[in-house]
Every structure is written in structure tokens, then in C-alpha cells.
mmCIF file of C-alpha atoms (C1' of nucleotides) in Angstrom:
data_model
loop_
_atom_site.group_PDB
_atom_site.id
_atom_site.type_symbol
_atom_site.label_atom_id
_atom_site.label_comp_id
_atom_site.label_asym_id
_atom_site.label_seq_id
_atom_site.Cartn_x
_atom_site.Cartn_y
_atom_site.Cartn_z
ATOM 1 C CA MET V 292 131.721 -40.474 83.406
ATOM 2 C CA GLU V 293 134.951 -38.532 83.609
ATOM 3 C CA SER V 294 134.841 -35.512 85.866
ATOM 4 C CA SER V 295 135.039 -32.144 84.181
ATOM 5 C CA PHE V 296 138.027 -31.403 86.366
ATOM 6 C CA ALA V 297 139.960 -34.322 84.980
ATOM 7 C CA ILE V 298 139.191 -33.141 81.478
ATOM 8 C CA ILE V 299 140.612 -29.675 81.933
ATOM 9 C CA ALA V 300 143.626 -31.022 83.776
ATOM 10 C CA GLU V 301 145.228 -31.551 80.378
ATOM 11 C CA PRO V 302 147.069 -28.405 79.223
ATOM 12 C CA ASN V 303 146.457 -29.005 75.529
ATOM 13 C CA ARG V 304 142.763 -29.395 76.154
ATOM 14 C CA ARG V 305 142.658 -26.125 78.056
ATOM 15 C CA THR V 306 144.413 -24.448 75.170
ATOM 16 C CA ILE V 307 141.907 -25.868 72.733
ATOM 17 C CA LEU V 308 139.056 -24.663 74.893
ATOM 18 C CA SER V 309 140.551 -21.192 75.107
ATOM 19 C CA LEU V 310 140.875 -21.103 71.358
ATOM 20 C CA LEU V 311 137.272 -22.184 70.954
ATOM 21 C CA ALA V 312 136.251 -19.469 73.358
ATOM 22 C CA SER V 313 137.295 -16.967 70.701
ATOM 23 C CA SER V 314 135.449 -18.681 67.915
ATOM 24 C CA GLU V 315 134.513 -22.081 66.574
ATOM 25 C CA CYS V 316 137.222 -23.901 64.630
ATOM 26 C CA SER V 317 137.793 -26.881 62.409
ATOM 27 C CA VAL V 318 140.280 -29.566 63.384
ATOM 28 C CA GLY V 319 142.787 -28.282 60.877
ATOM 29 C CA GLU V 320 142.574 -24.760 62.200
ATOM 30 C CA ILE V 321 143.211 -25.937 65.720
ATOM 31 C CA GLU V 322 146.044 -28.149 64.551
ATOM 32 C CA HIS V 323 147.670 -25.262 62.743
ATOM 33 C CA GLN V 324 147.132 -22.529 65.290
ATOM 34 C CA LEU V 325 148.276 -24.593 68.246
ATOM 35 C CA ARG V 326 151.017 -26.494 66.449
ATOM 36 C CA MET V 327 149.741 -29.826 67.650
ATOM 37 C CA SER V 328 149.644 -33.066 65.697
ATOM 38 C CA GLN V 329 146.361 -33.887 63.999
ATOM 39 C CA THR V 330 146.124 -37.151 65.926
ATOM 40 C CA SER V 331 146.489 -35.362 69.199
ATOM 41 C CA VAL V 332 143.934 -32.691 68.325
ATOM 42 C CA SER V 333 141.389 -35.246 67.184
ATOM 43 C CA LYS V 334 141.839 -37.328 70.298
ATOM 44 C CA HIS V 335 141.530 -34.386 72.635
ATOM 45 C CA LEU V 336 138.455 -33.205 70.796
ATOM 46 C CA ARG V 337 136.990 -36.644 71.177
ATOM 47 C CA VAL V 338 137.520 -36.471 74.931
ATOM 48 C CA LEU V 339 136.115 -32.949 75.096
ATOM 49 C CA ARG V 340 133.130 -34.014 73.069
ATOM 50 C CA ASP V 341 132.381 -37.069 75.187
ATOM 51 C CA ALA V 342 132.540 -34.864 78.259
ATOM 52 C CA GLY V 343 130.189 -32.312 76.738
ATOM 53 C CA PHE V 344 132.691 -29.464 76.463
ATOM 54 C CA VAL V 345 132.279 -29.149 72.712
ATOM 55 C CA GLU V 346 129.944 -30.127 69.936
ATOM 56 C CA VAL V 347 130.611 -30.767 66.270
ATOM 57 C CA ARG V 348 129.051 -29.521 63.096
ATOM 58 C CA VAL V 349 129.852 -31.237 59.838
ATOM 59 C CA GLU V 350 130.662 -28.788 57.095
ATOM 60 C CA ALA V 351 131.890 -30.380 53.873
ATOM 61 C CA GLN V 352 134.915 -32.471 54.835
ATOM 62 C CA ARG V 353 135.576 -30.254 57.804
ATOM 63 C CA ARG V 354 134.310 -30.800 61.283
ATOM 64 C CA VAL V 355 133.724 -27.529 63.007
ATOM 65 C CA TYR V 356 133.909 -27.619 66.776
ATOM 66 C CA ARG V 357 132.117 -25.218 69.032
ATOM 67 C CA LEU V 358 132.150 -24.710 72.766
ATOM 68 C CA ARG V 359 129.390 -25.859 75.065
ATOM 69 C CA PRO V 360 129.194 -24.088 78.402
ATOM 70 C CA GLU V 361 127.695 -26.673 80.747
ATOM 71 C CA PRO V 362 130.812 -28.483 82.024
ATOM 72 C CA LEU V 363 132.663 -25.266 82.680
ATOM 73 C CA MET V 364 129.633 -23.926 84.468
ATOM 74 C CA GLU V 365 129.904 -26.934 86.718
ATOM 75 C CA VAL V 366 133.497 -26.073 87.526
ATOM 76 C CA ASP V 367 132.471 -22.505 88.119
ATOM 77 C CA ALA V 368 129.788 -23.708 90.493
ATOM 78 C CA TRP V 369 132.217 -25.862 92.437
ATOM 79 C CA LEU V 370 134.289 -22.773 93.112
ATOM 80 C CA THR V 371 131.387 -21.013 94.780
ATOM 81 C CA PRO V 372 132.059 -22.074 98.371
ATOM 82 C CA PHE V 373 135.649 -20.936 98.022
ATOM 83 C CA ARG V 374 134.974 -17.484 96.667
ATOM 84 C CA ARG V 375 134.286 -16.112 100.088
ATOM 85 C CA PHE V 376 138.022 -16.542 100.654
ATOM 86 C CA TRP V 377 138.794 -13.788 98.224
ATOM 87 C CA THR V 378 135.660 -12.010 97.010
ATOM 88 C CA ALA V 379 134.975 -8.848 98.941
ATOM 89 C CA HIS V 380 137.507 -9.947 101.488
ATOM 90 C CA VAL V 381 140.490 -9.320 99.307
ATOM 91 C CA ASP V 382 142.051 -6.593 101.346
ATOM 92 C CA ALA V 383 141.324 -8.174 104.701
ATOM 93 C CA LEU V 384 142.558 -11.483 103.411
ATOM 94 C CA GLU V 385 145.684 -10.000 102.001
ATOM 95 C CA ARG V 386 146.506 -8.370 105.264
ATOM 96 C CA HIS V 387 145.886 -11.650 106.956
ATOM 97 C CA LEU V 388 148.067 -13.627 104.574
ATOM 98 C CA ASN V 389 150.880 -11.161 104.679
ATOM 99 C CA GLN V 390 150.783 -11.405 108.388
ATOM 100 C CA MET V 391 151.061 -15.197 108.145
ATOM 101 C CA ASP V 392 153.578 -15.357 105.327
ATOM 102 C CA LEU V 393 156.111 -12.883 106.526
ATOM 103 C CA PRO V 394 156.558 -13.315 110.232
ATOM 104 C CA PRO V 395 159.048 -10.551 110.758
ATOM 105 C CA ASN V 396 161.177 -12.276 113.364
ATOM 106 C CA LYS V 397 160.473 -15.984 113.447
ATOM 107 C CA GLY V 398 163.452 -17.198 111.391
ATOM 108 C CA LYS V 399 161.694 -20.242 109.938
ATOM 109 C CA LYS V 400 163.583 -23.072 108.236
ATOM 110 C CA ARG V 401 161.869 -23.542 104.854
ATOM 111 C CA MET L 23 155.407 -26.881 88.844
ATOM 112 C CA GLU L 24 152.188 -28.839 88.636
ATOM 113 C CA SER L 25 149.236 -26.927 87.268
ATOM 114 C CA SER L 26 146.461 -26.124 89.704
ATOM 115 C CA PHE L 27 144.083 -27.866 87.336
ATOM 116 C CA ALA L 28 145.942 -31.134 87.619
ATOM 117 C CA ILE L 29 145.834 -30.865 91.385
ATOM 118 C CA ILE L 30 142.073 -30.528 91.614
ATOM 119 C CA ALA L 31 141.532 -33.264 89.055
ATOM 120 C CA GLU L 32 141.772 -35.738 91.922
ATOM 121 C CA PRO L 33 138.344 -36.283 93.542
ATOM 122 C CA ASN L 34 139.719 -36.914 97.020
ATOM 123 C CA ARG L 35 141.694 -33.714 96.885
ATOM 124 C CA ARG L 36 138.620 -31.759 95.904
ATOM 125 C CA THR L 37 136.782 -33.294 98.815
ATOM 126 C CA ILE L 38 139.569 -32.325 101.173
ATOM 127 C CA LEU L 39 139.515 -28.793 99.837
ATOM 128 C CA SER L 40 135.764 -28.579 100.283
ATOM 129 C CA LEU L 41 136.117 -29.744 103.843
ATOM 130 C CA LEU L 42 138.810 -27.179 104.496
ATOM 131 C CA ALA L 43 136.534 -24.546 103.040
ATOM 132 C CA SER L 44 134.289 -25.058 106.040
ATOM 133 C CA SER L 45 137.088 -24.874 108.563
ATOM 134 C CA GLU L 46 140.679 -25.816 109.115
ATOM 135 C CA CYS L 47 141.294 -29.426 110.113
ATOM 136 C CA SER L 48 143.984 -31.729 111.414
ATOM 137 C CA VAL L 49 145.012 -34.780 109.417
ATOM 138 C CA GLY L 50 143.101 -37.054 111.778
ATOM 139 C CA GLU L 51 139.933 -35.043 111.435
ATOM 140 C CA ILE L 52 140.106 -35.225 107.656
ATOM 141 C CA GLU L 53 140.884 -38.923 107.803
ATOM 142 C CA HIS L 54 137.887 -39.567 110.026
ATOM 143 C CA GLN L 55 135.359 -37.290 108.358
ATOM 144 C CA LEU L 56 136.152 -38.429 104.840
ATOM 145 C CA ARG L 57 136.798 -42.085 105.684
ATOM 146 C CA MET L 58 140.099 -42.078 103.892
ATOM 147 C CA SER L 59 143.281 -43.836 104.967
ATOM 148 C CA GLN L 60 145.808 -41.760 106.854
ATOM 149 C CA THR L 61 148.444 -42.474 104.236
ATOM 150 C CA SER L 62 146.207 -41.216 101.503
ATOM 151 C CA VAL L 63 145.232 -38.079 103.377
ATOM 152 C CA SER L 64 148.828 -37.237 104.178
ATOM 153 C CA LYS L 65 149.927 -37.752 100.615
ATOM 154 C CA HIS L 66 147.162 -35.641 99.178
ATOM 155 C CA LEU L 67 147.859 -32.914 101.688
ATOM 156 C CA ARG L 68 151.479 -33.025 100.659
ATOM 157 C CA VAL L 69 150.494 -32.465 97.049
ATOM 158 C CA LEU L 70 148.065 -29.707 97.992
ATOM 159 C CA ARG L 71 150.699 -28.072 100.108
ATOM 160 C CA ASP L 72 153.374 -28.184 97.418
ATOM 161 C CA ALA L 73 150.902 -26.605 95.034
ATOM 162 C CA GLY L 74 150.016 -23.869 97.496
ATOM 163 C CA PHE L 75 146.422 -24.899 98.094
ATOM 164 C CA VAL L 76 146.914 -25.343 101.813
ATOM 165 C CA GLU L 77 149.280 -24.393 104.583
ATOM 166 C CA VAL L 78 150.108 -26.174 107.810
ATOM 167 C CA ARG L 79 150.233 -25.076 111.384
ATOM 168 C CA VAL L 80 151.898 -27.302 113.948
ATOM 169 C CA GLU L 81 149.825 -27.635 117.081
ATOM 170 C CA ALA L 82 151.228 -30.106 119.570
ATOM 171 C CA GLN L 83 151.422 -33.431 117.718
ATOM 172 C CA ARG L 84 148.716 -32.357 115.317
ATOM 173 C CA ARG L 85 149.219 -30.621 112.037
ATOM 174 C CA VAL L 86 146.358 -28.318 111.294
ATOM 175 C CA TYR L 87 145.756 -27.584 107.638
ATOM 176 C CA ARG L 88 144.136 -24.460 106.342
ATOM 177 C CA LEU L 89 143.110 -23.331 102.904
ATOM 178 C CA ARG L 90 145.042 -20.835 100.831
ATOM 179 C CA PRO L 91 143.067 -19.081 98.114
ATOM 180 C CA GLU L 92 145.656 -18.288 95.452
ATOM 181 C CA PRO L 93 145.583 -21.445 93.315
ATOM 182 C CA LEU L 94 141.810 -21.534 93.213
ATOM 183 C CA MET L 95 141.788 -17.883 92.314
ATOM 184 C CA GLU L 96 143.927 -18.825 89.365
ATOM 185 C CA VAL L 97 141.369 -21.392 88.255
ATOM 186 C CA ASP L 98 138.648 -18.843 88.742
ATOM 187 C CA ALA L 99 140.581 -16.404 86.601
ATOM 188 C CA TRP L 100 141.024 -18.941 83.830
ATOM 189 C CA LEU L 101 137.267 -19.268 83.634
ATOM 190 C CA THR L 102 136.828 -15.584 82.945
ATOM 191 C CA PRO L 103 136.892 -15.698 79.145
ATOM 192 C CA PHE L 104 134.285 -18.441 79.200
ATOM 193 C CA ARG L 105 131.787 -16.761 81.465
ATOM 194 C CA ARG L 106 130.388 -14.705 78.648
ATOM 195 C CA PHE L 107 128.929 -17.991 77.416
ATOM 196 C CA TRP L 108 126.533 -18.118 80.295
ATOM 197 C CA THR L 109 126.630 -14.978 82.407
ATOM 198 C CA ALA L 110 123.903 -12.538 81.488
ATOM 199 C CA HIS L 111 123.455 -14.379 78.248
ATOM 200 C CA VAL L 112 121.771 -17.397 79.732
ATOM 201 C CA ASP L 113 118.435 -16.956 78.046
ATOM 202 C CA ALA L 114 119.820 -15.845 74.709
ATOM 203 C CA LEU L 115 122.299 -18.686 74.767
ATOM 204 C CA GLU L 116 119.663 -21.190 75.621
ATOM 205 C CA ARG L 117 117.532 -20.070 72.776
ATOM 206 C CA HIS L 118 120.502 -20.282 70.519
ATOM 207 C CA LEU L 119 121.473 -23.764 71.639
ATOM 208 C CA ASN L 120 117.957 -25.052 71.423
ATOM 209 C CA GLN L 121 117.776 -23.723 67.943
ATOM 210 C CA MET L 122 120.914 -25.636 67.014
ATOM 211 C CA ASP L 123 120.119 -28.804 68.885
ATOM 212 C CA LEU L 124 116.598 -29.341 67.717
ATOM 213 C CA PRO L 125 116.347 -28.478 64.059
ATOM 214 C CA PRO L 126 112.636 -28.927 63.631
ATOM 215 C CA ASN L 127 112.652 -30.742 60.304
ATOM 216 C CA LYS L 128 116.098 -32.082 59.544
ATOM 217 C CA GLY L 129 115.528 -35.696 60.602
ATOM 218 C CA LYS L 130 118.938 -36.184 62.203
ATOM 219 C CA LYS L 131 120.255 -39.668 63.031
ATOM 220 C CA ARG L 132 121.173 -39.525 66.722
ATOM 221 C "C1'" DC D 192 133.953 -45.400 40.604
ATOM 222 C "C1'" DT D 193 138.552 -43.464 41.858
ATOM 223 C "C1'" DC D 194 141.233 -40.276 44.052
ATOM 224 C "C1'" DA D 195 142.394 -36.808 47.323
ATOM 225 C "C1'" DA D 196 141.545 -34.022 51.485
ATOM 226 C "C1'" DA D 197 140.104 -33.900 56.261
ATOM 227 C "C1'" DT D 198 139.446 -36.312 60.278
ATOM 228 C "C1'" DA D 199 138.954 -40.393 63.309
ATOM 229 C "C1'" DT D 200 140.566 -44.681 65.428
ATOM 230 C "C1'" DG D 201 143.359 -48.789 66.925
ATOM 231 C "C1'" DC D 202 147.611 -50.411 68.691
ATOM 232 C "C1'" DC D 203 151.652 -49.861 71.263
ATOM 233 C "C1'" DT D 204 154.873 -47.883 74.448
ATOM 234 C "C1'" DT D 205 156.021 -44.999 78.137
ATOM 235 C "C1'" DG D 206 155.493 -42.274 82.053
ATOM 236 C "C1'" DA D 207 152.834 -40.535 85.933
ATOM 237 C "C1'" DC D 208 149.709 -41.202 89.685
ATOM 238 C "C1'" DG D 209 147.049 -43.257 93.515
ATOM 239 C "C1'" DG D 210 146.582 -46.954 96.985
ATOM 240 C "C1'" DG D 211 148.438 -50.008 100.518
ATOM 241 C "C1'" DC D 212 151.851 -51.544 103.606
ATOM 242 C "C1'" DA D 213 155.609 -51.017 106.384
ATOM 243 C "C1'" DT D 214 158.486 -47.886 108.473
ATOM 244 C "C1'" DA D 215 160.496 -43.399 109.787
ATOM 245 C "C1'" DT D 216 160.029 -38.995 112.063
ATOM 246 C "C1'" DG D 217 158.540 -35.859 115.569
ATOM 247 C "C1'" DA D 218 156.244 -34.215 119.650
ATOM 248 C "C1'" DA D 219 154.405 -35.022 124.336
ATOM 249 C "C1'" DC D 220 154.330 -37.416 128.533
ATOM 250 C "C1'" DC D 221 155.965 -40.572 132.076
ATOM 251 C "C1'" DG N 278 165.481 -42.210 127.835
ATOM 252 C "C1'" DG N 279 161.505 -44.972 126.424
ATOM 253 C "C1'" DT N 280 156.726 -45.204 125.062
ATOM 254 C "C1'" DT N 281 152.784 -43.653 122.640
ATOM 255 C "C1'" DC N 282 150.159 -40.746 119.605
ATOM 256 C "C1'" DA N 283 149.991 -38.154 115.211
ATOM 257 C "C1'" DT N 284 151.763 -37.695 110.832
ATOM 258 C "C1'" DA N 285 155.066 -38.309 106.958
ATOM 259 C "C1'" DT N 286 157.666 -41.020 103.609
ATOM 260 C "C1'" DG N 287 159.711 -44.852 100.757
ATOM 261 C "C1'" DC N 288 158.755 -48.800 98.069
ATOM 262 C "C1'" DC N 289 156.015 -51.684 95.125
ATOM 263 C "C1'" DC N 290 152.266 -52.503 92.210
ATOM 264 C "C1'" DG N 291 148.319 -51.853 89.166
ATOM 265 C "C1'" DT N 292 146.016 -48.623 86.326
ATOM 266 C "C1'" DC N 293 145.324 -45.226 83.178
ATOM 267 C "C1'" DA N 294 146.157 -41.618 79.955
ATOM 268 C "C1'" DA N 295 148.951 -39.197 76.295
ATOM 269 C "C1'" DG N 296 151.774 -39.371 72.165
ATOM 270 C "C1'" DG N 297 153.209 -41.395 67.809
ATOM 271 C "C1'" DC N 298 152.497 -44.109 63.893
ATOM 272 C "C1'" DA N 299 149.876 -46.418 60.721
ATOM 273 C "C1'" DT N 300 145.476 -47.058 58.971
ATOM 274 C "C1'" DA N 301 140.460 -46.635 58.529
ATOM 275 C "C1'" DT N 302 136.546 -43.615 57.522
ATOM 276 C "C1'" DT N 303 134.015 -39.935 55.537
ATOM 277 C "C1'" DT N 304 133.079 -36.459 52.172
ATOM 278 C "C1'" DG N 305 133.747 -33.943 47.947
ATOM 279 C "C1'" DA N 306 135.540 -33.642 43.210
ATOM 280 C "C1'" DG N 307 136.129 -35.263 38.685
#
DNA sequence: CTCAAATATGCCTTGACGGGCATATGAACC
DNA sequence: GGTTCATATGCCCGTCAAGGCATATTTGAG
């Protein structure tokens, strides 16, 4: 029931996801590569799993985690209405922003 | 200093951003259209402003808020490494996932 | 069955965040 | 200057989530 956005608000979880984007990993590998405590890794993976970001495969004593794309696709989809603010308008937008950000003579407080 | 991801973790803030994606709005307009309290709207706008998601324009007694693209571009950029999991691979990925999810004969618990 | 390795979970504490209320600030108008 | 409209801010409170520690659980080995 937690929004995908809330899930990826956590920096450690984003790091884990980025790592899993390279390749699937066991808990121990994540723990070691990211220098996080095992407890923390397991808990974050639990959250990621419940939210559908990852899935597990049991392999001997190891649990190998792998990325699932759906929740991130949802985030990607949410961005759609905003893309018109930069896609294909980049140059025009930049000109516009520069014009707003650097009023040459206004002497603003800030 | 707050990550853009933490900012958009808040549902009301996402709603405000979506509204601003349609057109710039004053605080009162947001308050009315989204049925949120003025206090709440102002506070969220403050957070969004500090994080660079919006900018203000003073117009008489009104403050008109407008979207700024940079932070969302950052989110969009973070998604890049993950897009290969669905862009242009959709069908292949689906086949792959189906193959993993529904082992035809393994008799899994679940 | 016992032990060890890998991982998960429960409990507790602490800190951050959102909501509401009252109040402050600022601009316009008389 | 005083009043009113529009918005911002400070304070208090309840909630919730993350980290740490200890412990439980699962799986493999002997």
C-alpha cells in the first residue's frame, strides 16, 4: 500500500536498486559492496520486496535478489506530463529560465 | 539538501506538482482545487520551493507558483539505468519474467 | 541430530515529518 | 493609519520509519 515514491525516497534503497540494476545479488553481496549492516540490508530488501521492486530466489543458504521493473515504470509514467517542460524544449526553456533567473538589473534580495 | 526523491514522496506535493504542470497557480487556487488547508498548501509550497521544484511570482497580494523542471529532470535521469529493463525489451522481458514466475511443474507454495 | 553460515524479524529508541491552530507578515484599499 | 484579503510561520502533537541489537529461522554440512 506504500507508494513507490515513498519507497525510493530512502537513499539506501535507491543505492540497492542501482546495484541490482547492474546484476542480481545476494544479501551478503549487497551488505559488503554497500558497506551497510546486514540488518539494514535485509529490512530494506523486505520493504522493496513488499512494494514489488525486487523478487527473491533461494539458492542454497543465499537469497538472491533481482530487480522487477513495474514500480519504477510507474514512477517513469508519472513523470510523463512533466517531460514537456524539458524534452524538445530544452533550448527554449533554458533561454526562458535564464531570462527569469538572472534579471540583469533588478537587484533582488534573496 | 533534501533529495528530490524525498520531496515527491509526499502525495499532496505530487498532486500540487501535477496541478502546476497544467498551469501556474496562486496559493488560493491550489487550496481550492485540491481541497487542502491553506496552511498545508503553504507549507508544502515552501518545501517545494526550497527544493527548487517551484518558483514564486508576487502578483498583488497573490503569490503565483510555477513549476521548475530541474529537480524532476534529476529524477528522470536517475531512472535511466533502469529503463533498459522495459524500454524496447518489453516483450523479451515479459517472456523472461513469465518463465520465471510460472515454472510449469515445480509446485511452488505461494 | 548438531553445528555453522546466511538471512530475517521483533523490540526499542530516536528523529523527522505532516496536520491543525493561532498568529504574524505583507500588500491593497479606504 | 487602520482594515481586510492573501499567504507565511511558529508551536504542539501524533505518527511513522530507520537504525541497532539481540534473537529467531532456514538451509547445508558432517
